[in-house]
Coordinates of C-alpha atoms in Angstrom, one line a residue:
M193 CA 167.8 -75.2 -57.2
P194 CA 164.6 -73.7 -58.5
I195 CA 161.4 -75.2 -57.1
H196 CA 160.3 -76.1 -60.9
I197 CA 162.5 -78.7 -61.2
Q198 CA 160.5 -82.2 -61.2
K199 CA 159.4 -82.6 -57.7
L200 CA 161.5 -85.6 -56.9
V201 CA 164.6 -83.9 -57.5
P202 CA 164.3 -81.5 -54.8
T203 CA 162.7 -83.9 -52.4
F204 CA 166.2 -86.4 -52.7
V205 CA 168.4 -82.9 -52.2
A206 CA 166.3 -82.0 -49.7
G207 CA 166.6 -85.2 -47.8
V208 CA 170.1 -85.3 -48.1
A209 CA 170.7 -82.1 -46.6
F210 CA 168.5 -82.8 -43.6
S211 CA 170.3 -86.3 -42.3
C212 CA 173.5 -83.7 -42.6
L213 CA 171.8 -80.9 -40.7
A214 CA 171.4 -84.0 -38.3
G215 CA 175.1 -84.5 -37.5
C216 CA 176.2 -86.9 -40.3
A217 CA 180.0 -87.0 -40.5
A218 CA 181.5 -86.0 -43.8
N219 CA 182.9 -89.8 -44.7
E220 CA 179.6 -91.5 -43.7
R221 CA 178.1 -93.8 -46.1
V222 CA 174.4 -93.5 -47.2
D223 CA 172.4 -96.5 -45.9
A224 CA 172.6 -98.8 -49.7
S225 CA 168.8 -99.6 -48.5
I226 CA 167.3 -96.7 -49.5
P227 CA 166.6 -96.7 -53.0
T228 CA 168.0 -93.6 -55.0
P229 CA 165.5 -91.6 -57.0
Q230 CA 166.1 -91.7 -60.6
V231 CA 166.2 -88.1 -62.6
Q232 CA 163.7 -88.7 -65.8
V233 CA 166.1 -88.5 -68.6
A234 CA 165.1 -85.5 -71.6
D235 CA 163.8 -86.4 -74.6
R236 CA 165.5 -82.6 -75.3
I237 CA 166.7 -80.4 -74.0
Y238 CA 166.5 -76.4 -75.2
L239 CA 169.3 -74.2 -73.4
G240 CA 169.7 -70.7 -74.3
E241 CA 169.2 -67.0 -72.9
N242 CA 166.2 -66.3 -74.7
I243 CA 163.4 -68.3 -72.9
V244 CA 160.1 -66.5 -72.3
T245 CA 158.0 -69.1 -70.4
M246 CA 155.4 -66.9 -69.2
D247 CA 155.3 -68.0 -65.8
P248 CA 156.7 -65.1 -63.6
D249 CA 158.1 -67.5 -61.4
T250 CA 160.7 -68.9 -64.0
Q251 CA 161.1 -65.8 -66.0
N252 CA 164.9 -66.1 -66.1
S253 CA 165.5 -69.9 -66.9
Q254 CA 168.4 -70.8 -69.1
G255 CA 166.9 -74.4 -70.2
V256 CA 163.9 -76.4 -70.8
A257 CA 163.6 -80.2 -70.3
V258 CA 160.9 -82.4 -72.7
A259 CA 160.1 -85.8 -72.0
D260 CA 157.4 -88.0 -73.6
G261 CA 155.8 -84.5 -74.8
K262 CA 155.5 -83.1 -71.2
I263 CA 157.7 -80.2 -70.0
I264 CA 160.0 -81.9 -67.2
A265 CA 162.2 -79.3 -65.9
V266 CA 162.3 -75.7 -66.2
G267 CA 165.6 -73.8 -64.6
T268 CA 169.2 -73.1 -65.0
Q269 CA 171.7 -74.6 -67.3
A270 CA 172.9 -77.2 -64.7
D271 CA 169.3 -78.2 -63.1
I272 CA 168.6 -78.7 -66.8
L273 CA 171.6 -80.9 -67.9
R274 CA 171.0 -83.5 -65.1
H275 CA 168.0 -84.7 -67.1
K276 CA 170.7 -85.2 -70.1
G277 CA 171.1 -88.9 -71.0
A278 CA 172.9 -90.9 -74.0
T279 CA 170.2 -90.5 -76.3
S280 CA 169.0 -86.9 -75.1
E281 CA 168.8 -84.1 -78.2
I282 CA 170.3 -80.8 -76.6
L283 CA 169.3 -77.9 -79.0
E284 CA 171.1 -74.5 -78.3
L285 CA 169.0 -71.8 -78.7
G286 CA 171.8 -69.1 -79.1
S287 CA 170.1 -65.7 -80.1
K288 CA 166.7 -67.1 -81.0
A289 CA 163.7 -67.2 -78.4
L290 CA 161.9 -70.0 -77.1
L291 CA 158.3 -69.3 -76.1
P292 CA 154.7 -71.4 -75.7
G293 CA 153.0 -72.4 -78.5
F294 CA 150.8 -69.8 -79.7
I295 CA 147.4 -70.4 -79.2
D296 CA 144.3 -69.4 -81.8
A297 CA 141.8 -67.8 -79.5
H298 CA 139.3 -67.4 -82.8
G299 CA 139.6 -68.8 -86.1
H300 CA 138.1 -71.0 -88.7
F301 CA 140.1 -73.8 -89.4
T302 CA 137.9 -76.0 -91.7
F303 CA 136.8 -72.6 -93.6
Q304 CA 140.5 -72.0 -94.0
A305 CA 141.3 -75.6 -95.2
M306 CA 138.2 -75.4 -97.7
L307 CA 139.7 -71.9 -99.1
L308 CA 143.2 -72.9 -99.4
S309 CA 142.2 -74.5 -103.2
A310 CA 139.9 -71.1 -103.8
V311 CA 140.7 -68.4 -106.0
N312 CA 142.9 -65.8 -103.4
L313 CA 141.3 -62.3 -104.8
S314 CA 143.0 -60.4 -101.6
S315 CA 144.5 -57.0 -101.9
P316 CA 148.1 -56.1 -101.1
P317 CA 149.9 -57.3 -98.5
V318 CA 147.9 -60.9 -98.8
G319 CA 147.0 -60.6 -102.4
Q320 CA 147.3 -58.7 -105.6
V321 CA 144.0 -57.3 -106.2
T322 CA 143.8 -53.7 -106.2
N323 CA 140.6 -53.0 -108.9
I324 CA 137.5 -54.7 -110.2
E325 CA 139.6 -55.1 -113.4
D326 CA 142.6 -57.1 -111.5
L327 CA 139.7 -59.4 -110.0
K328 CA 138.1 -60.1 -113.3
N329 CA 141.4 -60.9 -115.1
T330 CA 142.3 -63.1 -112.0
L331 CA 138.9 -65.2 -112.3
K332 CA 139.6 -65.5 -116.2
S333 CA 142.7 -66.8 -115.5
H334 CA 141.8 -69.3 -112.8
I335 CA 139.2 -70.4 -115.1
A336 CA 141.5 -70.9 -118.4
S337 CA 144.2 -72.3 -116.4
K338 CA 142.7 -75.1 -114.5
S339 CA 140.5 -76.1 -117.6
I340 CA 137.3 -75.6 -115.5
P341 CA 134.5 -77.7 -117.3
K342 CA 131.0 -75.4 -118.1
G343 CA 128.7 -75.6 -115.2
Q344 CA 131.4 -76.3 -112.8
W345 CA 131.4 -73.7 -110.1
V346 CA 134.3 -71.0 -109.5
V347 CA 134.9 -69.7 -105.6
G348 CA 136.9 -66.8 -105.0
Y349 CA 137.3 -65.3 -101.4
G350 CA 139.3 -62.3 -99.8
Y351 CA 137.9 -59.3 -102.2
D352 CA 138.0 -56.0 -100.0
E353 CA 136.3 -52.9 -101.9
S354 CA 137.7 -50.6 -99.2
L355 CA 141.1 -51.3 -100.4
M356 CA 140.1 -51.7 -104.8
S357 CA 140.1 -47.9 -106.6
E358 CA 136.4 -48.2 -107.6
G359 CA 135.7 -48.6 -103.6
R360 CA 132.4 -50.5 -104.6
H361 CA 131.7 -54.6 -104.8
P362 CA 132.0 -56.5 -107.6
T363 CA 128.3 -56.9 -109.0
R364 CA 126.5 -59.6 -111.0
T365 CA 127.2 -57.8 -114.0
D366 CA 131.2 -57.8 -113.3
L367 CA 131.1 -61.4 -112.8
D368 CA 128.7 -62.0 -115.6
A369 CA 131.6 -60.7 -118.1
V370 CA 133.9 -63.1 -116.6
S371 CA 132.1 -66.1 -117.4
N372 CA 127.8 -66.9 -118.4
D373 CA 129.1 -70.9 -118.4
H374 CA 130.2 -71.1 -114.8
P375 CA 128.5 -70.4 -111.4
I376 CA 130.8 -67.9 -109.7
Y377 CA 130.8 -67.0 -106.2
L378 CA 133.1 -64.4 -104.0
L379 CA 133.3 -64.3 -100.3
H380 CA 134.3 -60.7 -98.8
V381 CA 137.3 -60.4 -96.7
S382 CA 134.9 -60.2 -94.0
G383 CA 133.1 -63.6 -94.4
H384 CA 129.7 -61.6 -93.8
L385 CA 129.2 -60.6 -97.6
G386 CA 129.6 -62.2 -100.9
S387 CA 128.6 -61.6 -104.3
G388 CA 127.6 -63.9 -107.0
N389 CA 127.0 -63.7 -110.9
S390 CA 123.5 -64.3 -112.6
L391 CA 124.2 -68.4 -112.6
A392 CA 124.8 -68.0 -108.7
L393 CA 121.8 -66.7 -107.8
Q394 CA 119.9 -68.8 -109.8
A395 CA 121.2 -71.9 -108.2
G396 CA 120.4 -70.0 -104.5
D397 CA 116.2 -69.1 -106.3
I398 CA 117.6 -65.4 -105.6
G399 CA 115.5 -63.3 -108.0
P400 CA 113.4 -59.9 -107.6
D401 CA 110.7 -61.5 -105.6
S402 CA 113.0 -62.6 -103.3
P403 CA 112.4 -61.5 -99.6
D404 CA 115.2 -60.6 -97.2
P405 CA 115.9 -63.1 -94.8
E406 CA 115.7 -62.5 -91.1
G407 CA 119.4 -61.1 -90.6
G408 CA 120.3 -60.7 -93.8
V409 CA 119.9 -58.4 -97.2
I410 CA 119.5 -59.1 -100.9
R411 CA 121.2 -55.8 -102.6
R412 CA 119.1 -54.7 -105.4
M413 CA 119.5 -52.6 -108.8
A414 CA 118.0 -49.5 -109.2
D415 CA 114.8 -50.6 -110.0
G416 CA 114.5 -51.7 -106.0
K417 CA 113.9 -55.5 -107.1
T418 CA 116.2 -56.8 -109.5
P419 CA 119.2 -58.5 -107.3
N420 CA 122.8 -56.7 -108.2
G421 CA 124.8 -60.0 -106.9
V422 CA 126.1 -58.7 -103.5
L423 CA 124.0 -60.5 -100.7
E424 CA 124.8 -59.7 -96.8
E425 CA 124.7 -62.0 -94.0
R426 CA 122.3 -64.6 -93.5
A427 CA 121.2 -64.0 -97.0
Q428 CA 124.3 -65.6 -98.4
Y429 CA 123.0 -69.0 -97.0
A430 CA 120.5 -70.0 -100.0
V431 CA 123.9 -69.4 -102.5
Q432 CA 126.5 -71.4 -100.2
K433 CA 124.5 -74.4 -99.4
K434 CA 124.7 -74.8 -103.4
L435 CA 128.6 -75.0 -103.2
P436 CA 130.2 -77.9 -104.3
T437 CA 131.0 -80.6 -101.1
P438 CA 134.9 -81.8 -101.6
T439 CA 135.4 -85.4 -101.4
P440 CA 136.8 -87.0 -98.5
Q441 CA 140.2 -86.9 -99.9
Q442 CA 140.1 -83.3 -101.2
A443 CA 138.8 -82.5 -97.3
L444 CA 141.6 -84.4 -95.3
A445 CA 144.3 -82.7 -97.6
G446 CA 142.9 -79.6 -96.9
L447 CA 143.2 -79.9 -93.1
A448 CA 146.8 -81.4 -93.7
A449 CA 147.6 -78.3 -95.8
A450 CA 145.6 -76.0 -93.3
Q451 CA 147.8 -77.3 -90.6
K452 CA 151.2 -76.7 -92.3
L453 CA 149.7 -73.1 -92.3
Y454 CA 149.4 -72.5 -89.1
A455 CA 152.6 -74.6 -87.8
S456 CA 154.1 -72.3 -90.2
Y457 CA 153.5 -69.3 -87.8
G458 CA 154.5 -70.8 -84.4
I459 CA 150.4 -71.9 -83.8
T460 CA 150.3 -74.9 -81.7
T461 CA 146.8 -75.2 -80.6
V462 CA 143.8 -74.2 -83.7
Q463 CA 140.5 -73.1 -83.1
D464 CA 137.6 -73.9 -85.7
G465 CA 134.6 -71.7 -84.9
A466 CA 131.2 -72.0 -86.0
A467 CA 132.0 -75.4 -87.0
S468 CA 129.2 -77.6 -88.6
Q469 CA 128.5 -81.0 -87.4
P470 CA 129.8 -82.3 -90.9
S471 CA 132.9 -80.2 -90.4
I472 CA 133.4 -81.5 -86.6
D473 CA 132.9 -85.0 -88.3
L474 CA 135.8 -84.3 -90.8
V475 CA 138.3 -83.1 -87.8
R476 CA 137.2 -86.3 -85.9
A477 CA 137.4 -88.5 -88.5
A478 CA 141.2 -87.1 -89.0
N479 CA 141.8 -87.5 -85.5
A480 CA 140.8 -90.9 -85.8
Q481 CA 143.3 -91.7 -88.6
G482 CA 146.0 -90.0 -86.7
L483 CA 146.2 -87.2 -89.2
L484 CA 146.0 -84.4 -86.9
S485 CA 149.7 -82.9 -85.6
L486 CA 148.3 -79.8 -83.9
D487 CA 145.5 -79.5 -81.6
I488 CA 142.2 -78.5 -82.8
V489 CA 139.4 -77.0 -80.7
S490 CA 136.1 -77.2 -82.4
Y491 CA 133.0 -74.9 -81.6
F492 CA 129.7 -76.4 -82.6
Y493 CA 127.8 -73.6 -84.5
L494 CA 124.1 -72.9 -83.0
Q495 CA 122.1 -70.8 -85.7
K496 CA 118.5 -71.1 -83.9
P497 CA 117.1 -71.8 -80.7
E498 CA 115.3 -74.8 -81.4
Q499 CA 118.7 -76.3 -83.1
P500 CA 119.6 -79.5 -80.8
L501 CA 122.8 -79.7 -79.6
P502 CA 125.5 -82.2 -79.3
P503 CA 125.4 -84.3 -75.8
E504 CA 126.9 -82.2 -72.9
D505 CA 129.3 -85.2 -72.4
E506 CA 130.8 -84.7 -75.9
F507 CA 132.7 -81.5 -74.6
G508 CA 135.5 -80.2 -72.8
Q509 CA 138.3 -83.8 -73.1
Y510 CA 140.5 -84.1 -75.6
S511 CA 140.4 -87.6 -77.7
G512 CA 143.9 -87.6 -79.2
R513 CA 144.3 -84.3 -80.9
F514 CA 140.6 -83.1 -81.0
K515 CA 138.1 -81.5 -78.4
L516 CA 134.5 -80.2 -78.8
G517 CA 135.6 -76.7 -76.7
G518 CA 132.0 -75.1 -76.6
V519 CA 129.7 -73.5 -78.7
K520 CA 129.2 -70.4 -80.9
L521 CA 126.9 -68.0 -81.7
V522 CA 127.3 -65.6 -84.6
L523 CA 125.0 -62.3 -83.7
D524 CA 125.8 -59.4 -85.9
G525 CA 127.9 -58.4 -88.7
S526 CA 131.1 -57.2 -89.6
P527 CA 132.4 -53.8 -89.1
Q528 CA 134.2 -53.1 -92.9
G529 CA 131.2 -54.8 -94.3
K530 CA 129.2 -51.9 -92.2
T531 CA 126.9 -54.7 -91.0
A532 CA 127.9 -54.9 -87.6
F533 CA 125.1 -53.2 -85.3
L534 CA 126.1 -50.2 -83.6
S535 CA 124.5 -47.9 -81.2
K536 CA 124.9 -44.9 -83.3
P537 CA 125.1 -44.9 -86.8
F538 CA 128.2 -45.6 -89.4
H539 CA 130.8 -42.3 -90.3
V540 CA 129.4 -43.0 -93.7
V541 CA 126.7 -44.8 -94.5
P542 CA 126.7 -47.6 -97.1
D543 CA 125.1 -46.6 -100.6
G544 CA 121.4 -46.3 -100.4
Q545 CA 121.1 -46.4 -96.9
K546 CA 119.6 -43.8 -94.3
T547 CA 121.9 -41.7 -92.6
D548 CA 120.6 -43.1 -89.8
Y549 CA 121.8 -46.5 -90.8
R550 CA 123.7 -48.4 -88.2
G551 CA 124.0 -51.9 -89.2
Y552 CA 121.5 -54.9 -87.8
P553 CA 121.3 -57.8 -85.5
N554 CA 121.3 -61.0 -87.0
Y555 CA 118.6 -62.2 -84.8
P556 CA 116.1 -60.4 -82.5
T557 CA 116.9 -60.2 -78.7
D558 CA 114.4 -62.8 -77.9
K559 CA 116.2 -65.1 -79.8
V560 CA 119.2 -64.3 -78.5
N561 CA 117.8 -64.5 -75.2
A562 CA 116.7 -68.0 -76.0
M563 CA 120.3 -69.3 -77.4
V564 CA 122.2 -67.8 -74.7
S565 CA 120.3 -69.4 -71.8
K566 CA 120.3 -72.9 -74.0
V567 CA 124.0 -73.0 -74.2
L568 CA 124.6 -71.9 -70.6
S569 CA 121.7 -74.4 -69.6
H570 CA 123.9 -77.0 -71.4
N571 CA 126.7 -76.6 -69.3
V572 CA 129.3 -75.9 -72.0
P573 CA 131.6 -72.9 -72.8
M574 CA 130.2 -70.1 -75.4
L575 CA 131.8 -67.9 -77.5
A576 CA 129.4 -65.1 -79.2
H577 CA 130.3 -63.1 -82.0
A578 CA 129.4 -59.1 -81.5
N579 CA 131.1 -56.6 -83.2
G580 CA 129.0 -53.8 -83.2
D581 CA 128.2 -52.0 -79.3
A582 CA 124.5 -52.4 -79.6
M583 CA 124.8 -56.2 -80.4
G584 CA 127.4 -56.3 -77.4
D585 CA 124.4 -54.8 -75.0
I586 CA 122.4 -57.4 -76.5
L587 CA 124.6 -59.8 -75.4
I588 CA 125.8 -58.8 -72.2
N589 CA 122.0 -58.3 -71.1
A590 CA 121.4 -61.9 -72.3
V591 CA 124.3 -63.6 -70.4
S592 CA 123.2 -61.5 -67.2
S593 CA 119.6 -62.5 -67.5
A594 CA 120.7 -65.9 -67.5
H595 CA 123.0 -65.4 -64.7
S596 CA 120.2 -64.0 -62.6
K597 CA 118.2 -66.9 -63.0
G598 CA 120.9 -69.2 -61.8
I599 CA 122.2 -70.3 -65.4
K600 CA 125.8 -69.9 -65.9
G601 CA 127.3 -72.7 -67.0
Q602 CA 131.2 -73.4 -66.6
G603 CA 131.8 -69.2 -67.1
R604 CA 134.3 -67.2 -68.8
S605 CA 131.7 -66.7 -72.0
V606 CA 133.2 -65.0 -74.6
M607 CA 132.3 -61.9 -76.9
I608 CA 134.4 -62.6 -80.1
H609 CA 135.8 -59.7 -81.9
A610 CA 134.6 -56.9 -79.2
Q611 CA 135.3 -54.6 -81.8
T612 CA 133.5 -51.3 -80.4
V613 CA 132.7 -52.4 -76.8
R614 CA 132.4 -49.4 -74.6
E615 CA 134.0 -48.7 -71.3
D616 CA 130.7 -49.1 -69.3
Q617 CA 130.3 -52.7 -71.5
L618 CA 134.0 -53.6 -70.0
D619 CA 132.6 -52.9 -66.8
R620 CA 129.6 -55.4 -66.9
M621 CA 131.7 -57.9 -68.3
A622 CA 134.2 -57.7 -65.5
E623 CA 131.4 -58.4 -63.3
L624 CA 130.3 -61.2 -65.3
G625 CA 133.5 -62.8 -65.8
M626 CA 133.2 -62.6 -69.8
I627 CA 136.4 -62.6 -71.8
P628 CA 136.8 -59.9 -74.6
S629 CA 138.4 -61.5 -77.5
F630 CA 139.9 -58.7 -79.9
F631 CA 140.3 -59.0 -83.7
S632 CA 143.4 -56.5 -82.7
S633 CA 144.7 -57.4 -86.6
H634 CA 142.1 -54.8 -87.6
V635 CA 143.9 -52.0 -86.6
F636 CA 146.7 -52.6 -89.4
F637 CA 144.2 -54.1 -91.9
W638 CA 141.1 -51.6 -91.9
G639 CA 142.3 -49.1 -89.2
D640 CA 142.5 -46.3 -91.6
Y641 CA 139.1 -47.0 -93.2
H642 CA 137.6 -47.6 -89.7
R643 CA 138.9 -43.8 -88.6
D644 CA 137.6 -42.4 -92.3
S645 CA 134.5 -44.3 -93.0
V646 CA 133.5 -47.0 -90.6
L647 CA 133.3 -45.4 -87.5
G648 CA 135.0 -42.3 -87.5
P649 CA 138.2 -40.7 -85.9
V650 CA 136.6 -40.8 -82.2
R651 CA 135.2 -44.4 -82.1
G652 CA 137.6 -46.1 -84.7
A653 CA 140.3 -45.0 -82.0
R654 CA 138.8 -47.4 -79.6
I655 CA 138.4 -50.5 -81.8
S656 CA 139.9 -53.7 -80.2
P657 CA 140.6 -51.7 -76.8
A658 CA 143.0 -53.8 -75.0
K659 CA 144.3 -51.4 -72.5
S660 CA 140.4 -50.4 -71.1
A661 CA 140.3 -54.1 -70.5
L662 CA 143.7 -54.5 -68.8
D663 CA 142.9 -51.5 -66.9
R664 CA 140.3 -53.7 -65.4
N665 CA 142.3 -56.6 -65.0
I666 CA 140.0 -58.3 -67.5
I667 CA 141.6 -61.5 -68.8
F668 CA 141.7 -60.5 -72.9
T669 CA 142.6 -62.6 -75.6
T670 CA 143.4 -61.2 -79.4
H671 CA 143.1 -63.3 -82.5
N672 CA 143.4 -63.0 -86.5
D673 CA 139.8 -64.7 -87.5
A674 CA 141.4 -66.8 -90.2
P675 CA 140.9 -66.9 -92.9
I676 CA 139.3 -63.7 -92.8
V677 CA 143.6 -62.4 -92.5
P678 CA 146.1 -64.8 -92.6
P679 CA 146.8 -66.8 -88.8
D680 CA 150.1 -64.4 -88.9
M681 CA 150.7 -64.1 -85.0
I682 CA 154.2 -62.0 -85.2
R683 CA 151.5 -59.3 -87.0
L684 CA 148.8 -59.7 -84.6
L685 CA 151.3 -59.4 -81.8
W686 CA 152.6 -55.9 -83.2
A687 CA 149.4 -54.7 -84.0
T688 CA 148.2 -55.0 -80.5
S689 CA 151.0 -53.7 -79.2
Q690 CA 151.6 -51.0 -81.5
R691 CA 148.1 -50.3 -83.3
E692 CA 150.1 -48.8 -86.2
T693 CA 147.9 -48.7 -89.8
R694 CA 148.2 -49.6 -93.2
S695 CA 149.1 -45.8 -93.6
G696 CA 151.6 -46.1 -91.1
K697 CA 149.3 -43.7 -88.9
I698 CA 148.6 -44.7 -85.0
L699 CA 145.3 -45.6 -84.5
G700 CA 144.8 -45.1 -80.3
A701 CA 147.9 -44.8 -78.9
E702 CA 146.1 -45.0 -75.7
Q703 CA 144.7 -48.7 -76.1
R704 CA 148.5 -50.3 -76.5
V705 CA 149.6 -52.6 -74.2
S706 CA 153.2 -53.8 -73.7
I707 CA 154.5 -56.4 -75.9
Y708 CA 154.5 -59.1 -73.2
D709 CA 150.7 -58.6 -72.2
A710 CA 150.3 -58.7 -75.8
L711 CA 152.0 -62.0 -75.9
K712 CA 149.8 -63.1 -72.9
S713 CA 146.6 -62.4 -75.3
M714 CA 147.8 -65.3 -77.1
T715 CA 149.5 -67.9 -75.0
I716 CA 148.0 -68.1 -71.7
N717 CA 145.0 -65.9 -71.6
A718 CA 144.4 -67.9 -74.7
A719 CA 144.7 -71.2 -72.8
Y720 CA 142.8 -69.9 -70.3
Q721 CA 139.8 -68.8 -72.4
N722 CA 139.7 -72.6 -73.8
F723 CA 139.8 -73.9 -69.8
E724 CA 143.4 -75.5 -70.7
E725 CA 145.7 -73.0 -68.6
G726 CA 146.7 -76.1 -66.7
I727 CA 148.3 -78.0 -69.7
K728 CA 149.1 -74.9 -71.9
G729 CA 149.7 -71.1 -72.6
S730 CA 152.9 -70.9 -70.2
I731 CA 156.5 -73.0 -70.1
E732 CA 155.8 -74.9 -67.0
V733 CA 156.5 -78.2 -65.6
G734 CA 153.7 -81.0 -66.1
K735 CA 152.4 -79.1 -69.5
H736 CA 152.5 -79.8 -72.8
A737 CA 155.5 -79.0 -74.6
D738 CA 154.1 -76.7 -76.9
F739 CA 156.8 -74.4 -78.0
V740 CA 157.6 -71.7 -80.8
I741 CA 161.0 -70.7 -81.5
L742 CA 161.3 -67.2 -82.9
S743 CA 164.1 -65.5 -85.0
G744 CA 164.9 -63.3 -81.5
N745 CA 163.2 -62.1 -78.3
P746 CA 160.3 -60.1 -78.9
L747 CA 160.5 -58.8 -75.4
T748 CA 164.2 -57.2 -76.4
L749 CA 163.7 -56.3 -80.0
P750 CA 162.9 -52.5 -80.5
P751 CA 159.6 -52.6 -81.1
A752 CA 160.1 -50.9 -84.7
E753 CA 161.9 -54.3 -85.6
L754 CA 159.1 -56.8 -84.4
L755 CA 157.6 -57.4 -88.1
Q756 CA 160.9 -58.7 -89.0
L757 CA 160.7 -61.8 -86.7
K758 CA 160.2 -65.2 -88.2
V759 CA 159.2 -68.2 -86.8
M760 CA 161.7 -70.9 -87.3
K761 CA 160.5 -73.6 -85.4
T762 CA 156.9 -75.1 -84.0
I763 CA 156.6 -78.1 -81.8
S764 CA 153.3 -79.6 -80.7
R765 CA 153.5 -81.8 -77.5
G766 CA 156.9 -82.3 -78.3
K767 CA 157.2 -83.0 -81.7
T768 CA 158.4 -80.3 -84.6
V769 CA 155.5 -79.6 -86.8
F770 CA 157.1 -76.9 -88.7
S771 CA 161.2 -76.1 -89.0
A772 CA 162.2 -72.8 -91.3
N773 CA 165.6 -74.7 -92.1

């Protein structure tokens, strides 16, 4: 009997075996005064040949028993059936596979919830926009079909100039042609740029005399003064703060819809990275009303060194389904938006930039140092967005400097995205105990663009270098950064292990990792990143009964068939929260 069955079972068996070894006769009766330990009855039992526990000690298990939202046994079918009671539900998996629930290592839950009511302007396979005319017609159709009153905002998301035939951002001129009666603001697919029409710019008090804010750029027309509608990084804030706030009922409905979306992809723990205090308060309110069916981990968004942090005792412990996990910093931009801070110039610089353009940081180095020290001094986990390798240097130096002063916080500081992290930087991260969380979905969504325009063939082949991290025994995670791309964990698994681009080409074959290691990055490694490896990330006795049931076993399927996998059920703390049936 495996040692992973609930502890009282092997204790009972071992006790009987010991007494017989001491010389008991076959017909001897057990002393009735000794109480017989009771085997806990399972609420639900899963049986099958494709149970992927992510625990090396139980990798050949045939069953799992669950009671009260926790795993009570993992082992052979005979072992598990000892926990069967009159009311136990038995689920035969057949050819389906049972895995730990997927963990969202980085994303923006409340942002995703908000955008579900906005206009989808994405290109295939997420949307249908392939050119500027498509974008304009989609907006016009939305305004007409919804009978949006004059003066009311129209918000769109997901446009991607790299996939539109014109190869450019929509400008205020394009959007004024859609409507001069509605302020229109569109969020770029990266989330790091946006474009507004004239009414939107007016709402944000952005005009010819407006200076570029720190860490942001207002793009201009040919005269060098008039804003053309496109706003980079922190320049967006002036308009974004004018966007309408949903009612409490609308906000809660958005959270419910977003949870259904995440659960449909097999996710049982969701991250709300860079969460504002109102976003945190919203999720807390939903939690207090019993409206959360998934675990939500929020990371408070620190935007400047002098900004106060929530009290230290608010972090780290679940209340119901909600936990304030730590603090998030956003230190530079995006590679596909060509605002990430690189050590060498972009392969093809944006129009109007000098040939040595390499992006820019959101903050000067002294402010980064101050914010990193502030978070680590607060003794809470830290996530820090750093896409470009020049920004990576600044972040690693800031963490190293804080450590040298004895300011280490709880450790496990995370470099979010780490798209262009170099080999020497990974060496330093290993020494500092830092975790890279790779935006591996980029390989598919923008791999061709990175190779041909953003970074060139050599640097492009190394985006999200998971194998380099693995070779150093660095624990790494992977993510989709939803809503930048959908929270599709099967595509993430495929992209991390296969590194195939939209055009069907392999980008950096030497950075491929096994399917098993890719699964680790979204299960047990992601739990470790959240300081939750003791309760999640693998199918082990005592952990939460967080599972995903897939249509097949990703470890035995041919890699070419990975994208054919379907999420059949998602189970969070023992309760089914999604079913494809």
